[in-house]
Amino acid sequence: MLASSDAFRREANLIGGQWVGADSGAVIEVTNPATGEKIGTVPNAGRAETARAIDAAQKAFESFRKTSVLERSKMLRRLHDAIMDNQEALARLLSTEQGKSLAEARGEVAFSAGYVLWFAEQARRIYGEVVPSPWADRRILVTREPVGVIAAITPWNFPSSMLARKLGPALAAGCTAVVKPASQTPYSGLAWGVMAEEAGIPAGVINIVTGSAAEIGAELTSNPIVKKITFTGSTEVGKKLMAAAAGTVKKVSMELGGNAPFIVFDDADLDRAIAGAMIAKYRNSGQTCVCTNRFIVQAGIHDRFVERLAEESNRLKVGNGLEEGTQQGPLIDMKAVETVESFVADAVAKGGRVVAGGRRHALGGTFFEPTVIAGANTQMRFAREEIFGPLSPVFKVDSEEEAVALANDTEYGLACYFYTQDLGRAFRVMEGLKYGLIGVNEGLITTVEAPFGGLKESGIGKEGGHQGIDDYLDAKYVCLGGLGL
Ligand code: NAP
């Protein structure tokens, strides 16, 4: 057991089982968004270090692919235990570099462990098939094998759990990995290397490089040894990676941006809708891909909903995530603050009414007031763009048809939520919404047992659920003949 979060704050990259710096010795500074203070540095690695990490992963793959599913399942169980034994230290490290409240950070760490345990179990269910043969003298087998070396690129908003969704299935399948964590939150990514060592995962199975996104990305997407790119981040970067990966025809899984609608129908249970709205909007200070981007509220319940949402938003305790009781931490950086401010200014200029918050928080730094804007319309920027901050725009609609049409009027299709007590409406709306994840009277729905993934420009592929391992496996068809059958 590694007690303190300092034990996980590795200022080096993990390549082939060695903790190393960048070839040039260059580093990137990491800061605490709640205080602006420097926490430490990590290597500013580039193409050469990434190429070596890929070679190390390939070398490890030759033996790792031959391990039994039971061995890999046990390794993942040990990894799960290492995470949970160190939950508090990992949560503190996460909160320090990312800003989220300790309660949310503890939850994220436990969620990461949950994915690892789920895939420890799924490792033992990588079933092949015996297919009925159309030929009397031949037999047809379908086997499933690890794709090989995979590359994982992750964002700063969930620096631990986004890796869990990738490393869990990769290792269960028998793949080895090169990981690039986000530069603003690298320590929670590097901590996976420390835990992998604790869990006895062989050297080279998990390699972690930090540094220049452009250089590391260029090597990961062009190196023919890498067989799959799994990315969580913005749609803009995801599209670039897909295009770059096409050169060597790699598999791709993309978990990209969202513009989640949250519909409240006249017949909704208002208390439940408000409770769901608060979690679906303000979790991680509004910086999640499944955070509500647009509240769409039917006229009969609209005014009561806006009033209650404003009250609850004003009640949120904003502060340093490391202080117990904090419900909303800072935004990740000043650019994020400016972006939220620009959404508010744009909406106000186009007739929006600020009914809660609306400004930088009195705490200063990158803290922002939980904000509600009524009178939202489709000319406002947030109708199309991801907010990624604690801003709740409320659109008023008259009918069910109007609500569904507005909800679908986006190129994104990740998460959506709606509240109704009418079963017929629940089915009609569920079937009409073009989204990969739907919460009906629920504002927080992600779980390891269910497939997570977007439609349209929100992504390709699923993470979690029994589907979550599919993209790490190649199906191989074998036709057996000439055996005197
Ligand atoms: P981002 O700017 O796309 O960055 C994500 C990761 O990609 C980071 O590690 C970043 O590295 C790296 N990156 C940036 N440019 C790259 C390039 N040219 N080549 C290779 N890697 C590159 O996204 P973000 O701002 O960190 O995260 C927020 C976005 O992620 C939002 O759009 C959110 O909706 C999405 N997200 C989606 C999901 C999902 O499951 N669908 C979950 C969480 C977040 P650096 O940090 O070094 O720049």
CSV table of C-alpha atoms in Angstrom, one decimal, residues 84-411:
chain,number,residue,atom,x,y,z
A,84,MET,CA,-9.1,0.8,-4.0
A,85,ASP,CA,-6.3,0.3,-1.3
A,86,ASN,CA,-5.1,3.8,-2.4
A,87,GLN,CA,-8.4,5.4,-3.1
A,88,GLU,CA,-7.9,8.4,-0.8
A,89,ALA,CA,-4.4,9.2,-2.0
A,90,LEU,CA,-5.4,8.9,-5.7
A,91,ALA,CA,-8.5,11.0,-5.1
A,92,ARG,CA,-6.4,13.8,-3.5
A,93,LEU,CA,-4.0,13.7,-6.3
A,94,LEU,CA,-6.9,13.9,-8.8
A,95,SER,CA,-8.6,16.8,-7.0
A,96,THR,CA,-5.3,18.7,-6.7
A,97,GLU,CA,-4.5,18.6,-10.4
A,98,GLN,CA,-8.0,18.7,-11.8
A,99,GLY,CA,-10.0,20.8,-9.3
A,100,LYS,CA,-13.0,18.5,-8.8
A,101,SER,CA,-14.4,18.1,-5.3
A,102,LEU,CA,-12.9,15.3,-3.1
A,103,ALA,CA,-16.3,13.5,-3.1
A,104,GLU,CA,-16.3,13.4,-6.9
A,105,ALA,CA,-12.7,12.5,-7.0
A,106,ARG,CA,-13.2,9.5,-4.6
A,107,GLY,CA,-16.1,8.5,-6.8
A,108,GLU,CA,-14.0,8.7,-10.0
A,109,VAL,CA,-11.3,6.5,-8.5
A,110,ALA,CA,-13.9,3.9,-7.3
A,111,PHE,CA,-15.5,4.1,-10.8
A,112,SER,CA,-12.0,3.4,-12.3
A,113,ALA,CA,-11.6,0.4,-10.1
A,114,GLY,CA,-15.1,-0.7,-11.1
A,115,TYR,CA,-14.2,-0.8,-14.8
A,116,VAL,CA,-11.0,-2.8,-14.0
A,117,LEU,CA,-13.0,-5.4,-12.0
A,118,TRP,CA,-15.7,-5.6,-14.7
A,119,PHE,CA,-13.1,-6.3,-17.4
A,120,ALA,CA,-11.3,-8.8,-15.1
A,121,GLU,CA,-14.6,-10.7,-15.2
A,122,GLN,CA,-15.1,-10.1,-19.0
A,123,ALA,CA,-11.6,-11.5,-19.7
A,124,ARG,CA,-13.0,-14.9,-19.0
A,125,ARG,CA,-15.9,-14.5,-21.5
A,126,ILE,CA,-13.9,-13.8,-24.7
A,127,TYR,CA,-15.9,-16.6,-26.4
A,128,GLY,CA,-15.3,-17.7,-30.0
A,129,GLU,CA,-17.9,-19.5,-32.1
A,130,VAL,CA,-18.4,-22.8,-33.9
A,131,VAL,CA,-20.6,-21.9,-36.9
A,132,PRO,CA,-22.8,-24.5,-38.5
A,133,SER,CA,-20.9,-25.3,-41.7
A,134,PRO,CA,-22.6,-25.4,-45.2
A,135,TRP,CA,-20.1,-28.1,-46.2
A,136,ALA,CA,-20.4,-31.6,-44.8
A,137,ASP,CA,-16.6,-32.1,-44.8
A,138,ARG,CA,-15.5,-28.8,-43.3
A,139,ARG,CA,-15.9,-27.1,-40.0
A,140,ILE,CA,-16.0,-23.3,-39.3
A,141,LEU,CA,-14.4,-21.7,-36.3
A,142,VAL,CA,-14.4,-18.1,-35.3
A,143,THR,CA,-11.7,-17.1,-32.8
A,144,ARG,CA,-11.1,-13.8,-31.1
A,145,GLU,CA,-7.6,-12.5,-30.6
A,146,PRO,CA,-6.0,-9.3,-29.2
A,147,VAL,CA,-5.5,-6.6,-31.8
A,148,GLY,CA,-1.9,-5.9,-30.6
A,149,VAL,CA,-0.5,-2.6,-29.4
A,150,ILE,CA,-3.1,0.0,-28.7
A,151,ALA,CA,-2.7,3.7,-28.2
A,152,ALA,CA,-4.9,5.6,-25.7
A,153,ILE,CA,-5.2,9.4,-25.5
A,154,THR,CA,-7.3,10.8,-22.7
A,155,PRO,CA,-8.7,14.2,-21.6
A,156,TRP,CA,-8.3,16.2,-18.4
A,157,ASN,CA,-11.8,16.1,-17.1
A,158,PHE,CA,-11.8,12.4,-16.0
A,159,PRO,CA,-8.1,11.7,-16.0
A,160,SER,CA,-8.4,8.4,-14.2
A,161,SER,CA,-11.7,6.8,-15.3
A,162,MET,CA,-11.2,7.5,-19.0
A,163,LEU,CA,-8.0,5.4,-18.8
A,164,ALA,CA,-9.8,2.7,-16.9
A,165,ARG,CA,-12.3,2.2,-19.7
A,166,LYS,CA,-9.4,1.7,-22.1
A,167,LEU,CA,-6.8,-0.1,-20.1
A,168,GLY,CA,-9.3,-2.5,-18.5
A,169,PRO,CA,-10.5,-4.0,-21.8
A,170,ALA,CA,-7.1,-3.7,-23.5
A,171,LEU,CA,-5.4,-5.9,-20.8
A,172,ALA,CA,-8.3,-8.2,-20.5
A,173,ALA,CA,-8.1,-8.9,-24.3
A,174,GLY,CA,-4.3,-9.4,-24.1
A,175,CYS,CA,-3.3,-6.1,-25.8
A,176,THR,CA,-0.4,-3.9,-24.6
A,177,ALA,CA,-0.7,-0.1,-24.5
A,178,VAL,CA,0.9,3.2,-25.0
A,179,VAL,CA,-0.9,5.9,-23.1
A,180,LYS,CA,-0.9,9.7,-23.4
A,181,PRO,CA,-2.7,11.5,-20.6
A,182,ALA,CA,-3.8,15.1,-20.9
A,183,SER,CA,-1.0,17.6,-20.1
A,184,GLN,CA,-3.1,19.5,-17.5
A,185,THR,CA,-3.8,16.3,-15.5
A,186,PRO,CA,-0.9,13.9,-16.2
A,187,TYR,CA,-0.3,12.6,-12.6
A,188,SER,CA,-3.6,10.6,-12.5
A,189,GLY,CA,-2.5,9.0,-15.7
A,190,LEU,CA,1.1,8.3,-14.6
A,191,ALA,CA,-0.4,6.8,-11.4
A,192,TRP,CA,-1.7,3.9,-13.5
A,193,GLY,CA,2.0,2.9,-14.1
A,194,VAL,CA,2.7,2.9,-10.3
A,195,MET,CA,-0.4,0.8,-9.7
A,196,ALA,CA,0.4,-1.6,-12.6
A,197,GLU,CA,3.8,-2.2,-10.9
A,198,GLU,CA,2.0,-2.8,-7.6
A,199,ALA,CA,-0.3,-5.3,-9.3
A,200,GLY,CA,2.6,-7.2,-10.9
A,201,ILE,CA,1.6,-6.3,-14.5
A,202,PRO,CA,4.7,-7.2,-16.6
A,203,ALA,CA,7.0,-4.4,-17.8
A,204,GLY,CA,6.1,-2.9,-21.2
A,205,VAL,CA,2.4,-3.9,-21.0
A,206,ILE,CA,1.5,-0.3,-20.0
A,207,ASN,CA,3.7,2.5,-21.2
A,208,ILE,CA,2.9,6.2,-20.4
A,209,VAL,CA,4.3,9.2,-22.2
A,210,THR,CA,3.5,12.9,-21.5
A,211,GLY,CA,4.3,15.9,-23.5
A,212,SER,CA,3.7,17.4,-26.9
A,213,ALA,CA,0.2,16.3,-28.1
A,214,ALA,CA,1.1,17.0,-31.7
A,215,GLU,CA,4.3,15.0,-31.7
A,216,ILE,CA,3.1,12.1,-29.6
A,217,GLY,CA,-0.1,12.0,-31.6
A,218,ALA,CA,1.7,12.0,-34.9
A,219,GLU,CA,3.8,9.0,-33.9
A,220,LEU,CA,0.9,7.0,-32.4
A,221,THR,CA,-1.3,7.5,-35.5
A,222,SER,CA,1.4,6.8,-38.1
A,223,ASN,CA,3.5,4.0,-36.5
A,224,PRO,CA,2.4,0.7,-38.2
A,225,ILE,CA,3.0,-1.2,-35.0
A,226,VAL,CA,0.0,0.5,-33.3
A,227,LYS,CA,-3.2,-1.4,-34.4
A,228,LYS,CA,-5.8,0.7,-32.6
A,229,ILE,CA,-6.3,4.3,-31.4
A,230,THR,CA,-8.7,4.8,-28.6
A,231,PHE,CA,-9.4,8.5,-27.9
A,232,THR,CA,-11.5,10.5,-25.5
A,233,GLY,CA,-11.6,14.2,-26.0
A,234,SER,CA,-13.0,16.9,-28.3
A,235,THR,CA,-14.7,16.1,-31.6
A,236,GLU,CA,-12.2,18.5,-33.3
A,237,VAL,CA,-9.1,16.5,-32.2
A,238,GLY,CA,-10.9,13.2,-32.7
A,239,LYS,CA,-11.5,13.9,-36.4
A,240,LYS,CA,-7.8,14.8,-36.9
A,241,LEU,CA,-6.8,11.5,-35.2
A,242,MET,CA,-9.2,9.5,-37.4
A,243,ALA,CA,-7.8,11.1,-40.5
A,244,ALA,CA,-4.2,10.4,-39.4
A,245,ALA,CA,-5.0,6.8,-38.4
A,246,ALA,CA,-6.4,6.1,-41.9
A,247,GLY,CA,-2.9,6.1,-43.3
A,248,THR,CA,-2.1,2.7,-41.7
A,249,VAL,CA,-5.8,1.6,-41.4
A,250,LYS,CA,-5.9,1.4,-37.7
A,251,LYS,CA,-9.0,0.6,-35.7
A,252,VAL,CA,-10.4,3.7,-34.0
A,253,SER,CA,-12.7,4.2,-31.0
A,254,MET,CA,-13.7,7.8,-30.4
A,255,GLU,CA,-15.5,9.2,-27.3
A,256,LEU,CA,-16.0,12.8,-28.4
A,257,GLY,CA,-18.0,15.9,-27.4
A,258,GLY,CA,-21.7,16.3,-26.7
A,259,ASN,CA,-24.5,18.8,-26.5
A,260,ALA,CA,-26.8,17.0,-24.1
A,261,PRO,CA,-30.5,18.1,-24.0
A,262,PHE,CA,-32.4,17.7,-20.7
A,263,ILE,CA,-36.1,17.8,-21.5
A,264,VAL,CA,-38.7,18.4,-18.8
A,265,PHE,CA,-42.3,17.7,-19.8
A,266,ASP,CA,-45.4,19.2,-18.1
A,267,ASP,CA,-46.2,15.9,-16.4
A,268,ALA,CA,-42.7,15.5,-14.9
A,269,ASP,CA,-42.1,15.0,-11.2
A,270,LEU,CA,-40.6,18.5,-10.6
A,271,ASP,CA,-38.5,17.5,-7.5
A,272,ARG,CA,-37.0,14.6,-9.3
A,273,ALA,CA,-36.3,16.7,-12.4
A,274,ILE,CA,-34.5,19.4,-10.3
A,275,ALA,CA,-32.4,16.8,-8.5
A,276,GLY,CA,-31.5,15.2,-11.8
A,277,ALA,CA,-30.8,18.6,-13.4
A,278,MET,CA,-28.3,19.6,-10.6
A,279,ILE,CA,-26.3,16.4,-11.1
A,280,ALA,CA,-26.5,16.3,-14.9
A,281,LYS,CA,-25.4,20.0,-15.1
A,282,TYR,CA,-23.0,20.8,-12.3
A,283,ARG,CA,-21.0,17.6,-11.8
A,284,ASN,CA,-17.3,18.4,-12.3
A,285,SER,CA,-18.3,22.1,-12.6
A,286,GLY,CA,-20.2,21.3,-15.8
A,287,GLN,CA,-17.0,19.9,-17.4
A,288,THR,CA,-18.2,16.5,-18.5
A,289,CYS,CA,-19.1,15.3,-22.0
A,290,VAL,CA,-22.5,14.1,-20.7
A,291,CYS,CA,-23.3,17.4,-18.9
A,292,THR,CA,-26.6,19.1,-19.8
A,293,ASN,CA,-25.9,21.8,-22.5
A,294,ARG,CA,-29.5,22.7,-23.0
A,295,PHE,CA,-32.5,22.5,-20.7
A,296,ILE,CA,-35.7,22.2,-22.9
A,297,VAL,CA,-38.7,22.8,-20.7
A,298,GLN,CA,-42.4,22.6,-21.6
A,299,ALA,CA,-44.4,25.8,-21.1
A,300,GLY,CA,-46.7,24.4,-18.3
A,301,ILE,CA,-43.9,23.6,-15.9
A,302,HIS,CA,-41.3,26.1,-17.3
A,303,ASP,CA,-41.6,29.0,-14.8
A,304,ARG,CA,-41.6,26.7,-11.7
A,305,PHE,CA,-38.6,24.8,-13.1
A,306,VAL,CA,-36.6,27.9,-13.8
A,307,GLU,CA,-37.3,29.3,-10.3
A,308,ARG,CA,-36.2,26.1,-8.6
A,309,LEU,CA,-33.2,25.6,-10.8
A,310,ALA,CA,-32.0,29.1,-10.0
A,311,GLU,CA,-32.6,28.6,-6.2
A,312,GLU,CA,-30.6,25.3,-6.2
A,313,SER,CA,-27.8,26.8,-8.4
A,314,ASN,CA,-27.4,29.7,-6.0
A,315,ARG,CA,-27.2,27.2,-3.1
A,316,LEU,CA,-24.2,25.3,-4.5
A,317,LYS,CA,-21.1,25.5,-2.3
A,318,VAL,CA,-18.2,26.7,-4.6
A,319,GLY,CA,-14.7,26.2,-3.4
A,320,ASN,CA,-11.4,24.4,-3.4
A,321,GLY,CA,-12.2,20.8,-4.2
A,322,LEU,CA,-9.9,19.6,-1.4
A,323,GLU,CA,-12.1,21.3,1.2
A,324,GLU,CA,-14.8,18.9,2.6
A,325,GLY,CA,-18.3,20.1,1.6
A,326,THR,CA,-17.3,21.7,-1.7
A,327,GLN,CA,-19.8,20.9,-4.3
A,328,GLN,CA,-18.3,22.9,-7.2
A,329,GLY,CA,-14.6,23.4,-7.8
A,330,PRO,CA,-12.8,25.7,-10.2
A,331,LEU,CA,-12.8,25.5,-13.9
A,332,ILE,CA,-9.7,23.9,-15.4
A,333,ASP,CA,-8.1,27.2,-16.6
A,334,MET,CA,-8.7,30.8,-17.5
A,335,LYS,CA,-9.5,29.9,-21.1
A,336,ALA,CA,-12.5,27.9,-19.8
A,337,VAL,CA,-13.6,30.9,-17.7
A,338,GLU,CA,-13.4,33.2,-20.7
A,339,THR,CA,-15.4,30.7,-22.8
A,340,VAL,CA,-18.2,30.5,-20.3
A,341,GLU,CA,-18.2,34.3,-20.0
A,342,SER,CA,-18.5,34.6,-23.8
A,343,PHE,CA,-21.5,32.2,-23.8
A,344,VAL,CA,-23.2,34.4,-21.2
A,345,ALA,CA,-22.4,37.6,-23.1
A,346,ASP,CA,-23.7,36.1,-26.4
A,347,ALA,CA,-26.9,34.9,-24.8
A,348,VAL,CA,-27.6,38.2,-23.1
A,349,ALA,CA,-27.0,40.1,-26.3
A,350,LYS,CA,-29.6,37.9,-28.0
A,351,GLY,CA,-32.3,38.4,-25.4
A,352,GLY,CA,-31.3,35.8,-22.7
A,353,ARG,CA,-32.2,36.6,-19.0
A,354,VAL,CA,-29.6,35.7,-16.3
A,355,VAL,CA,-31.6,34.4,-13.4
A,356,ALA,CA,-28.7,33.0,-11.3
A,357,GLY,CA,-25.0,33.7,-11.3
A,358,GLY,CA,-23.6,35.0,-14.5
A,359,ARG,CA,-20.1,36.1,-13.4
A,360,ARG,CA,-16.7,35.0,-12.2
A,361,HIS,CA,-17.0,33.9,-8.6
A,362,ALA,CA,-15.9,36.2,-5.8
A,363,LEU,CA,-13.2,33.5,-4.9
A,364,GLY,CA,-11.3,34.7,-8.0
A,365,GLY,CA,-9.0,32.5,-10.1
A,366,THR,CA,-10.9,30.2,-12.3
A,367,PHE,CA,-14.0,29.9,-10.1
A,368,PHE,CA,-17.3,30.7,-11.8
A,369,GLU,CA,-20.8,31.2,-10.4
A,370,PRO,CA,-23.3,28.5,-11.2
A,371,THR,CA,-25.4,30.3,-13.8
A,372,VAL,CA,-28.9,30.0,-15.2
A,373,ILE,CA,-30.1,31.8,-18.3
A,374,ALA,CA,-33.8,31.8,-19.2
A,375,GLY,CA,-35.2,32.8,-22.6
A,376,ALA,CA,-32.6,30.7,-24.5
A,377,ASN,CA,-33.1,30.5,-28.3
A,378,THR,CA,-31.4,28.7,-31.2
A,379,GLN,CA,-29.5,31.8,-32.3
A,380,MET,CA,-27.4,31.6,-29.1
A,381,ARG,CA,-24.0,29.9,-29.4
A,382,PHE,CA,-24.7,27.2,-26.8
A,383,ALA,CA,-27.5,25.9,-29.0
A,384,ARG,CA,-24.7,24.4,-31.2
A,385,GLU,CA,-21.5,24.5,-29.1
A,386,GLU,CA,-20.4,22.6,-26.1
A,387,ILE,CA,-20.4,24.9,-23.0
A,388,PHE,CA,-18.2,22.8,-20.7
A,389,GLY,CA,-18.9,25.0,-17.7
A,390,PRO,CA,-21.5,25.7,-15.0
A,391,LEU,CA,-24.0,27.4,-17.2
A,392,SER,CA,-27.6,26.3,-17.6
A,393,PRO,CA,-29.5,27.7,-20.6
A,394,VAL,CA,-33.3,27.1,-20.5
A,395,PHE,CA,-35.3,26.8,-23.7
A,396,LYS,CA,-39.1,27.0,-23.5
A,397,VAL,CA,-41.2,24.7,-25.8
A,398,ASP,CA,-44.9,24.0,-26.2
A,399,SER,CA,-45.1,20.4,-27.5
A,400,GLU,CA,-43.5,17.0,-27.3
A,401,GLU,CA,-42.7,17.2,-31.0
A,402,GLU,CA,-41.0,20.5,-30.6
A,403,ALA,CA,-38.9,19.3,-27.7
A,404,VAL,CA,-37.7,16.2,-29.5
A,405,ALA,CA,-36.9,18.2,-32.7
A,406,LEU,CA,-35.0,20.8,-30.8
A,407,ALA,CA,-33.1,18.1,-28.8
A,408,ASN,CA,-32.0,16.4,-32.0
A,409,ASP,CA,-31.0,19.6,-33.7
A,410,THR,CA,-27.3,19.1,-33.2
A,411,GLU,CA,-24.5,17.2,-34.9
